[in-house]
CSV table of C-alpha atoms and ligand atoms in Angstrom, one decimal:
chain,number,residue,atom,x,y,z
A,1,UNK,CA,34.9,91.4,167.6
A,2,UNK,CA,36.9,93.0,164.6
A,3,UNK,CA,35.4,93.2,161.3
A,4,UNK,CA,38.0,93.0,158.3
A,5,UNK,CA,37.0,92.8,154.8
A,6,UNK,CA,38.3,89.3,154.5
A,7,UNK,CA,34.9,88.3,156.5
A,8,UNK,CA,32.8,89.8,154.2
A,9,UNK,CA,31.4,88.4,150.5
A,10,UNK,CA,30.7,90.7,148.4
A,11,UNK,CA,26.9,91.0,147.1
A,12,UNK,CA,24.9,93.4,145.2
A,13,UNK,CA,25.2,97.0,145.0
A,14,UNK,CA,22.1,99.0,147.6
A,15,UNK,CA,23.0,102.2,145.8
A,16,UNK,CA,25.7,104.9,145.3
A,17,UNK,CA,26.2,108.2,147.7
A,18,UNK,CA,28.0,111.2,147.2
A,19,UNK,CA,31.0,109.2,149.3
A,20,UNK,CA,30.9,106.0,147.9
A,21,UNK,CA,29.1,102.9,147.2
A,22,UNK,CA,26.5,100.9,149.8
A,23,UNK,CA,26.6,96.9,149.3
A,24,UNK,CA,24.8,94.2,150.4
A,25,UNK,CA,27.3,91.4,151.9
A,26,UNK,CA,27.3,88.6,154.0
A,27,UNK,CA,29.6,88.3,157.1
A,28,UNK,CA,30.7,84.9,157.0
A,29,UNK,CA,31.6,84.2,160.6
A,30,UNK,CA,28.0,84.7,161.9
A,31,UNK,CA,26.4,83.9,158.6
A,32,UNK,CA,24.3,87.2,158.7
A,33,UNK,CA,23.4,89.5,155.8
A,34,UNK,CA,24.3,93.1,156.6
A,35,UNK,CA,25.0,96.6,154.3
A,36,UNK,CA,28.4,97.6,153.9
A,37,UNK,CA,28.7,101.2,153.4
A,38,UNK,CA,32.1,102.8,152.1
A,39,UNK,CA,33.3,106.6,152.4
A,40,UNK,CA,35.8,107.6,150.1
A,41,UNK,CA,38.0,110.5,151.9
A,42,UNK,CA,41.4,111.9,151.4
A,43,UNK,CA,42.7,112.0,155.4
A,44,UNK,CA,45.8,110.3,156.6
A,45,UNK,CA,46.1,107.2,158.6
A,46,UNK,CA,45.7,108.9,162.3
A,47,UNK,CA,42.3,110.2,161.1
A,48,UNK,CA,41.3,107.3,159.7
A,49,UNK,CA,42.1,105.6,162.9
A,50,UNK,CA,40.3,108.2,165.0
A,51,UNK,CA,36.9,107.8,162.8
A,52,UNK,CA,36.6,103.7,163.6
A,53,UNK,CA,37.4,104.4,166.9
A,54,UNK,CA,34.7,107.4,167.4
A,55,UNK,CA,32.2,105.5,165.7
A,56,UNK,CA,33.0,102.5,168.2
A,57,UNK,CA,29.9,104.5,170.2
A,58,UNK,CA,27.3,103.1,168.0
A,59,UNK,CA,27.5,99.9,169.6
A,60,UNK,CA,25.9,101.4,172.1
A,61,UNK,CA,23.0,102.9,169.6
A,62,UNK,CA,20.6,99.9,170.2
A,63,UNK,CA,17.3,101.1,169.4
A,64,UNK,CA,14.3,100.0,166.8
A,65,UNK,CA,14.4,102.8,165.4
A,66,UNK,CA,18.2,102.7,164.9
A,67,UNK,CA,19.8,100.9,162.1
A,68,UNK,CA,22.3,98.5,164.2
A,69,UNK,CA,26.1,98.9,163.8
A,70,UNK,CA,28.2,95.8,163.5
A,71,UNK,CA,31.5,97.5,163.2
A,72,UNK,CA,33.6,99.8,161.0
A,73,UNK,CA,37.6,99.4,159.4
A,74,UNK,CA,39.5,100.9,157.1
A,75,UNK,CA,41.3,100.1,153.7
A,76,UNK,CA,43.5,102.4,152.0
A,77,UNK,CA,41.8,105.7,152.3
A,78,UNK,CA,38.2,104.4,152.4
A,79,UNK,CA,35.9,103.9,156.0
A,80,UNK,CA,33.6,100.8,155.7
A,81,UNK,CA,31.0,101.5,157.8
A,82,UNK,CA,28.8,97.2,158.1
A,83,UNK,CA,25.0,97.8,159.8
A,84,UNK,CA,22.0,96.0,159.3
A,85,UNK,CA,20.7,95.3,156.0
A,86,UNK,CA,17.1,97.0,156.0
A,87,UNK,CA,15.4,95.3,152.5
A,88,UNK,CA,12.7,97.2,151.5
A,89,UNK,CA,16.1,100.4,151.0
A,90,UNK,CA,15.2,104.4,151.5
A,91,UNK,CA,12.2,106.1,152.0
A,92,UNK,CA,13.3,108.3,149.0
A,93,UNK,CA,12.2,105.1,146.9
A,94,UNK,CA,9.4,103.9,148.7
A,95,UNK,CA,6.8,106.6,147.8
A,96,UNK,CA,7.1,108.4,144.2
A,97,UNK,CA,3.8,109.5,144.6
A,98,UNK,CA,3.2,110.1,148.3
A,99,UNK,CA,2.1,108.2,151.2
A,100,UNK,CA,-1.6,108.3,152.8
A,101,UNK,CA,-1.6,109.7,156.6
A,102,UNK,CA,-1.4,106.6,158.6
A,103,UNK,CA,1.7,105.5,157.3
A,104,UNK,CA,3.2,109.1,157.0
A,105,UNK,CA,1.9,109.4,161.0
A,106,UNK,CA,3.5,106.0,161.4
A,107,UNK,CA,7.2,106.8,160.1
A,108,UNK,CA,6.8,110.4,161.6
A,109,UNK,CA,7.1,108.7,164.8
A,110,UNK,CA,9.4,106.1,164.4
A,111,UNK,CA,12.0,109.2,163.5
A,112,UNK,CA,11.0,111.1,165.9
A,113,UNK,CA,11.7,108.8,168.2
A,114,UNK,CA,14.8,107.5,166.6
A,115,UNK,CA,15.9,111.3,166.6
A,116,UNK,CA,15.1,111.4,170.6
A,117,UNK,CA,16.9,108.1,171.5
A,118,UNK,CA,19.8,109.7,169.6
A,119,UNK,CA,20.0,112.6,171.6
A,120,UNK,CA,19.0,111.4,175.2
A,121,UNK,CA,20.8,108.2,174.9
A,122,UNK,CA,24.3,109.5,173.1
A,123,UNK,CA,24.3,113.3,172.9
A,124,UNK,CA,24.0,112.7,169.2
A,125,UNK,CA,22.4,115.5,166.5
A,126,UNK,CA,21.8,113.6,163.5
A,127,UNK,CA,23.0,116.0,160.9
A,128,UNK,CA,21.8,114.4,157.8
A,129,UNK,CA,17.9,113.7,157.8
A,130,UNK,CA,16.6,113.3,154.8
A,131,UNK,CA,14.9,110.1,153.2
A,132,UNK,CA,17.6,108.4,151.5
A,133,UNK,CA,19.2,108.2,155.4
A,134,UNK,CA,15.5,106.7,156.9
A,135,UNK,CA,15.5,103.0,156.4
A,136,UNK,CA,12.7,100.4,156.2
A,137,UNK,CA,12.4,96.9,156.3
A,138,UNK,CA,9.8,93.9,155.3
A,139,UNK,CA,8.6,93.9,158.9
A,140,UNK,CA,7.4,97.4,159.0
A,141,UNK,CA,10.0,99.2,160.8
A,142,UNK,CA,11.3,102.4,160.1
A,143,UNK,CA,15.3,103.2,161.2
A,144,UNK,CA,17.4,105.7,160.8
A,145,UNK,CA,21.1,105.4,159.6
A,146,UNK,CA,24.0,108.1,158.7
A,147,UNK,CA,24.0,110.3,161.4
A,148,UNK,CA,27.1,112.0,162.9
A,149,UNK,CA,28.8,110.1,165.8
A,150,UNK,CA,32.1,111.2,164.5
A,151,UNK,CA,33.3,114.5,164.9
A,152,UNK,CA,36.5,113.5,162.5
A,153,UNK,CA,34.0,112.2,160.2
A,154,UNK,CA,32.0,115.4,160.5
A,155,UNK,CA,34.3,117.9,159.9
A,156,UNK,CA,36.0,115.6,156.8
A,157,UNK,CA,32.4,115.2,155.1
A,158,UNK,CA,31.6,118.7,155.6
A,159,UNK,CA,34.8,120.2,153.8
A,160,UNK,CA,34.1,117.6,150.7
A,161,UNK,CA,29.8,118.4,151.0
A,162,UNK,CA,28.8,119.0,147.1
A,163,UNK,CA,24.9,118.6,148.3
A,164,UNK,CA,22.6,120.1,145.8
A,165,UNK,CA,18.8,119.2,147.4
A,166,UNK,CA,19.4,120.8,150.5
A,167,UNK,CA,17.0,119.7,153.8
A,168,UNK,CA,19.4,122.7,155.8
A,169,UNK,CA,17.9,124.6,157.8
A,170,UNK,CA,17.7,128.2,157.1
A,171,UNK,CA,20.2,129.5,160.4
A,172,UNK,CA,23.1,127.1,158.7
A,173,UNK,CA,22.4,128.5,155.7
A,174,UNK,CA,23.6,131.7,156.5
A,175,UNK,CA,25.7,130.1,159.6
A,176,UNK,CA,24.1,131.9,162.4
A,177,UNK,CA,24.4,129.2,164.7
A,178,UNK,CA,26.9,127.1,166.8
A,179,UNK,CA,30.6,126.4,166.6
A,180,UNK,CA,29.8,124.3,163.1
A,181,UNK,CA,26.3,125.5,162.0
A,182,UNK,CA,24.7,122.7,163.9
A,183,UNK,CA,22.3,122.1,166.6
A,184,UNK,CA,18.9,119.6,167.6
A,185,UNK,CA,16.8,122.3,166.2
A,186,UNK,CA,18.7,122.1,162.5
A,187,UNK,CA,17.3,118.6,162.4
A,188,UNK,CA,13.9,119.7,163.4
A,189,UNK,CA,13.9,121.5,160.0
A,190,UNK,CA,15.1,118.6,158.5
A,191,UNK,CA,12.4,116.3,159.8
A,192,UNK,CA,9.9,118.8,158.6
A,193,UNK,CA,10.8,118.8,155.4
A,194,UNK,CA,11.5,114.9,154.5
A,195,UNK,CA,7.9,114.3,156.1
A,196,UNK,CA,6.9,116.6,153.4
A,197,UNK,CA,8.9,114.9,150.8
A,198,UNK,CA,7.4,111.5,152.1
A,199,UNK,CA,3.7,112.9,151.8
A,200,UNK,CA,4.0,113.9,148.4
A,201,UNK,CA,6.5,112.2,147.0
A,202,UNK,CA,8.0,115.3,146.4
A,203,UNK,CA,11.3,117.7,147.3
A,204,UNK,CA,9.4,120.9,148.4
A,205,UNK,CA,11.9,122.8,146.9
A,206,UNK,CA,12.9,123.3,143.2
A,207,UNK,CA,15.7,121.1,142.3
A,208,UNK,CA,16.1,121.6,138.2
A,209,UNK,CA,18.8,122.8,136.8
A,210,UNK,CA,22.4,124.1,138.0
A,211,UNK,CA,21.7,128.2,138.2
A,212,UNK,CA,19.0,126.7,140.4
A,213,UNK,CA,21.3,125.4,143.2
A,214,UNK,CA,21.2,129.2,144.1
A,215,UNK,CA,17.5,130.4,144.2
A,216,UNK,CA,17.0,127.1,146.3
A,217,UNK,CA,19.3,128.4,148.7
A,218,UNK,CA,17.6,132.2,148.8
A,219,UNK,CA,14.3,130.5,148.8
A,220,UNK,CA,15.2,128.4,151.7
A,221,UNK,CA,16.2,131.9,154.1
A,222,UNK,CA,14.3,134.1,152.4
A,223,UNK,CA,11.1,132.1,150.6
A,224,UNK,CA,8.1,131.0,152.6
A,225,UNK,CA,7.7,128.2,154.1
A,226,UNK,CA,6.7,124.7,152.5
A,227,UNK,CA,3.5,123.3,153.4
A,228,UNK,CA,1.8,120.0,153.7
A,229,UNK,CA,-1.2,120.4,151.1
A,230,UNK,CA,-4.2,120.7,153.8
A,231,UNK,CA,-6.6,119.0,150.9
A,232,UNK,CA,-4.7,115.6,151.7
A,233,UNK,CA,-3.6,115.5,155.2
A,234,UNK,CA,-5.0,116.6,158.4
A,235,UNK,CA,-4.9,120.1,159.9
A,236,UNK,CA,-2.9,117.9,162.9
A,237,UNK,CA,-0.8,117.0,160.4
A,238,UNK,CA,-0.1,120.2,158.6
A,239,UNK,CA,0.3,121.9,162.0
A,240,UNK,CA,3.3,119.9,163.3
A,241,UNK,CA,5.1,120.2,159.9
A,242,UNK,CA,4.4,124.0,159.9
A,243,UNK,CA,5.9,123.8,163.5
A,244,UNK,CA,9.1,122.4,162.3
A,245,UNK,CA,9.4,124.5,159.8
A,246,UNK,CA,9.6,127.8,161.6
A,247,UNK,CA,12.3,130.0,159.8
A,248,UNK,CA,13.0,130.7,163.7
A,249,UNK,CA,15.6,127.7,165.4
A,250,UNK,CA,14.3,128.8,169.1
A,251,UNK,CA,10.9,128.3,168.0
A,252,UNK,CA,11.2,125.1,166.7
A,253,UNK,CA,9.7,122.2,169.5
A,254,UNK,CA,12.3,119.6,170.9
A,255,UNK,CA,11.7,116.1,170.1
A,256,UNK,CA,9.2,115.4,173.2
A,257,UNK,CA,6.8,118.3,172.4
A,258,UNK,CA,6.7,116.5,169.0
A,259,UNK,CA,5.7,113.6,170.6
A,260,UNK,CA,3.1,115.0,172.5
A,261,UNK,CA,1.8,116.8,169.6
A,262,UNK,CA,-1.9,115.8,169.1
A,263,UNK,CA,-0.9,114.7,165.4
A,264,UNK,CA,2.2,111.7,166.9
A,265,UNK,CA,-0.6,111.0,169.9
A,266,UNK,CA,-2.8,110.3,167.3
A,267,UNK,CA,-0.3,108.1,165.2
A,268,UNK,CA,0.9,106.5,168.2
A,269,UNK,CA,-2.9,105.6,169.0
A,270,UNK,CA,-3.5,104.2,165.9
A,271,UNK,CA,0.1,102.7,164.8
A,272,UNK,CA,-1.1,99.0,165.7
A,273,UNK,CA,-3.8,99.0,162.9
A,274,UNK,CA,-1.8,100.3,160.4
A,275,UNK,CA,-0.2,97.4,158.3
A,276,UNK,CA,3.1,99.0,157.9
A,277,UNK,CA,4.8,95.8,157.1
A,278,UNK,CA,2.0,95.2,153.8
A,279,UNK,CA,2.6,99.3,153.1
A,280,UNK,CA,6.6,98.2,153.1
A,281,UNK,CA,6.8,95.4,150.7
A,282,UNK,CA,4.0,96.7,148.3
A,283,UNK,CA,6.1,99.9,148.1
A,284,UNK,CA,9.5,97.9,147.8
A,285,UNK,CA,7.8,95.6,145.0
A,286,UNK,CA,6.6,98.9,143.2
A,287,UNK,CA,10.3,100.5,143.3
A,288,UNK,CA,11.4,97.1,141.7
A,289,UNK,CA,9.1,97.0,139.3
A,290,UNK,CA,9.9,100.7,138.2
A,291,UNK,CA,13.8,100.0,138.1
A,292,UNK,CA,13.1,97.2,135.9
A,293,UNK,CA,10.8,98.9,133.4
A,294,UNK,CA,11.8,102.3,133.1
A,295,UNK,CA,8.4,104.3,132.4
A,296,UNK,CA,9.1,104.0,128.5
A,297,UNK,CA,8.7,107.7,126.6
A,298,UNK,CA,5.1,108.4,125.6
A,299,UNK,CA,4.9,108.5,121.9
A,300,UNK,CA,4.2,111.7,120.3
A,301,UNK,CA,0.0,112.4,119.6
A,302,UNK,CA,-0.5,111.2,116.0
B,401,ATP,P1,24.2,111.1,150.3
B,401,ATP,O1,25.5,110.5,149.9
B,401,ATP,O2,23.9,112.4,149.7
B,401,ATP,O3,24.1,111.2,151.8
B,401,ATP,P2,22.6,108.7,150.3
B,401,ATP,O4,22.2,108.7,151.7
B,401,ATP,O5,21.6,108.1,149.3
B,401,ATP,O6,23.0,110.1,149.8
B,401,ATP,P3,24.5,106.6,150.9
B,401,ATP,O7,24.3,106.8,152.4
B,401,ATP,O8,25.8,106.3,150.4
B,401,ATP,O9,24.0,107.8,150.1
B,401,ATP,O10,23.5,105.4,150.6
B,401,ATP,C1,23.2,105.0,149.2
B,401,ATP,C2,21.9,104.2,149.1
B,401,ATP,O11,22.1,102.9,149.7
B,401,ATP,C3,20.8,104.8,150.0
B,401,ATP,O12,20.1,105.8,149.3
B,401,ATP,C4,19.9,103.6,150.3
B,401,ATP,O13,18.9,103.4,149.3
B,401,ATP,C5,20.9,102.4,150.3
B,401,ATP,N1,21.2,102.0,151.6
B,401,ATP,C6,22.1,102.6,152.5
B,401,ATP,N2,22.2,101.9,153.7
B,401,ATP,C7,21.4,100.8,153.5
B,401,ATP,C8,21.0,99.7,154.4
B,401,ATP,N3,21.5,99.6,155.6
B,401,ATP,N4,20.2,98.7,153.9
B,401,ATP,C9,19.7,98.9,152.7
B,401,ATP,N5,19.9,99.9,151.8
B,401,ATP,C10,20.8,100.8,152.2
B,402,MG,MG1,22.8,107.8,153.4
């Protein structure tokens, strides 16, 4: 069916991107809550045309490890991009201070295998993995969302990209690779460093200040290489992240050698009797809580 914004009731705001705002809405005909993302971009009406109809494709992206699609229109010059609302929101929010193994092994695998249904199934590189693009929901599952189906949408996000954390890998950096900078093995980087971020609650890079956009990017081709900290996670652990994070593209494994890496085997073996969906909404309840009591300043020693 077609999706028009007269369907739709407008609810909260999920949060704000670089391209726009992400609401919560209800679709009215089927009675179903989903998230509305919008992408503000300055392209004429044949473009704009071109985007829906690429991103038509994700209709075919049924996976659990996919956010669904339920269709895509646009107004003026905005794309409105309606998926499934996932309510527990981003990873980004879900662990200020880390995660313990199991959980990180458990959403190591759900991208991964999110990643490798993208690229079997549709021929898709993601482009964009990072936590604020992994999703995760009351149930315990872990999805990924934003990735690029659209090659108009690429190319018209790319010449407007003001990013400032960058998860890029190294070879796109300094464009060394394919016709756009892009291949599987960019994400691979990608991956490595959001599990990082997801372990520690941390970027792995330095992100203060505006000089500082800069000295990320030389320490990103020429710095070495972020590690998982081997006093808190497993040597299998810290060996698959070091894996994706080889400065080398070529060397970097493809999504099944990540899956049979003893670390995901291991995950895999143990993902039933980890309570993912407890982890979720204790995680969700905590970012709440935080967003509606701002850690207050400490007051100054007496
Ligand atoms: P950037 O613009 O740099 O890619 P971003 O991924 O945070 O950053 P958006 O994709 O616009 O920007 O999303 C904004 C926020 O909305 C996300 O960080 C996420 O917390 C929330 N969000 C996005 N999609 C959904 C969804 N389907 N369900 C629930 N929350 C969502
Ligand atoms: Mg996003």
């Amino acid at each position: 069916y077609e999706m028009s914004m007269a369907q739709l009731r407008m609810l909260e705001v999920l949060g704000r991107g670089q391209y726009g705002v992400v609401h919560k809405v209800f679709h009215v005909p089927t009675r179903t809550q989903m998230a509305l993302k919008e992408i503000r971009l300055e392209l004429n009406k044949r473009s704009l045309q071109q985007i829906i109809m690429e991103l038509d494709v994700l209709h075919k992206a049924r996976s659990p490890y996919i956010v669904d699609f339920y269709g895509a229109f646009f107004v003026e010059s905005c794309v409105y991009y309606s998926m499934e609302y996932m309510d527990c929101g981003s990873l980004d929010r879900l662990c200020p201070e880390g995660v313990v193994e199991p959980v990180l092994g458990c959403i190591a695998l759900s991208v991964v295998r999110g990643l490798q249904f993208l690229k079997d199934e549709l021929n898709i590189i993601h482009r964009d993995v990072k936590p604020t693009n992994i999703l995760v929901n009351s149930r315990g599952q872990v999805k990924l969302c934003d990735f690029g189906v659209s090659g108009e949408l690429n190319q018209s996000l790319a010449r407007t990209h003001v990013g400032c954390q960058s998860y890029m890998a190294p070879e796109r950096i300094i464009g060394a690779v394919g016709p756009d900078g892009y291949t599987i093995q960019s994400d691979v980087w990608s991956l490595g460093l959001t599990i990082i971020e997801v372990a520690t609650g941390r970027f792995p890079y330095e992100t203060a200040g505006f000089a500082n956009v800069f000295d990320q990017i030389n320490a990103i081709v020429n710095g070495r290489v972020p590690q998982l900290p081997a006093d808190s996670f497993s040597e299998a652990a810290c060996g698959f992240v070091q894996q994706c994070l080889d400065k080398s593209p070529a060397k970097r494994p493809n999504y099944q050698s990540l899956l049979d890496h003893s670390w995901l085997q291991e995950a895999a073996a143990a993902a039933p009797d980890v309570d993912m969906d407890a982890w979720a909404k204790a995680a969700h309840n905590a970012f709440l809580a935080r967003s509606q009591h701002p850690p207050s300043q400490t007051p100054p020693p007496p």
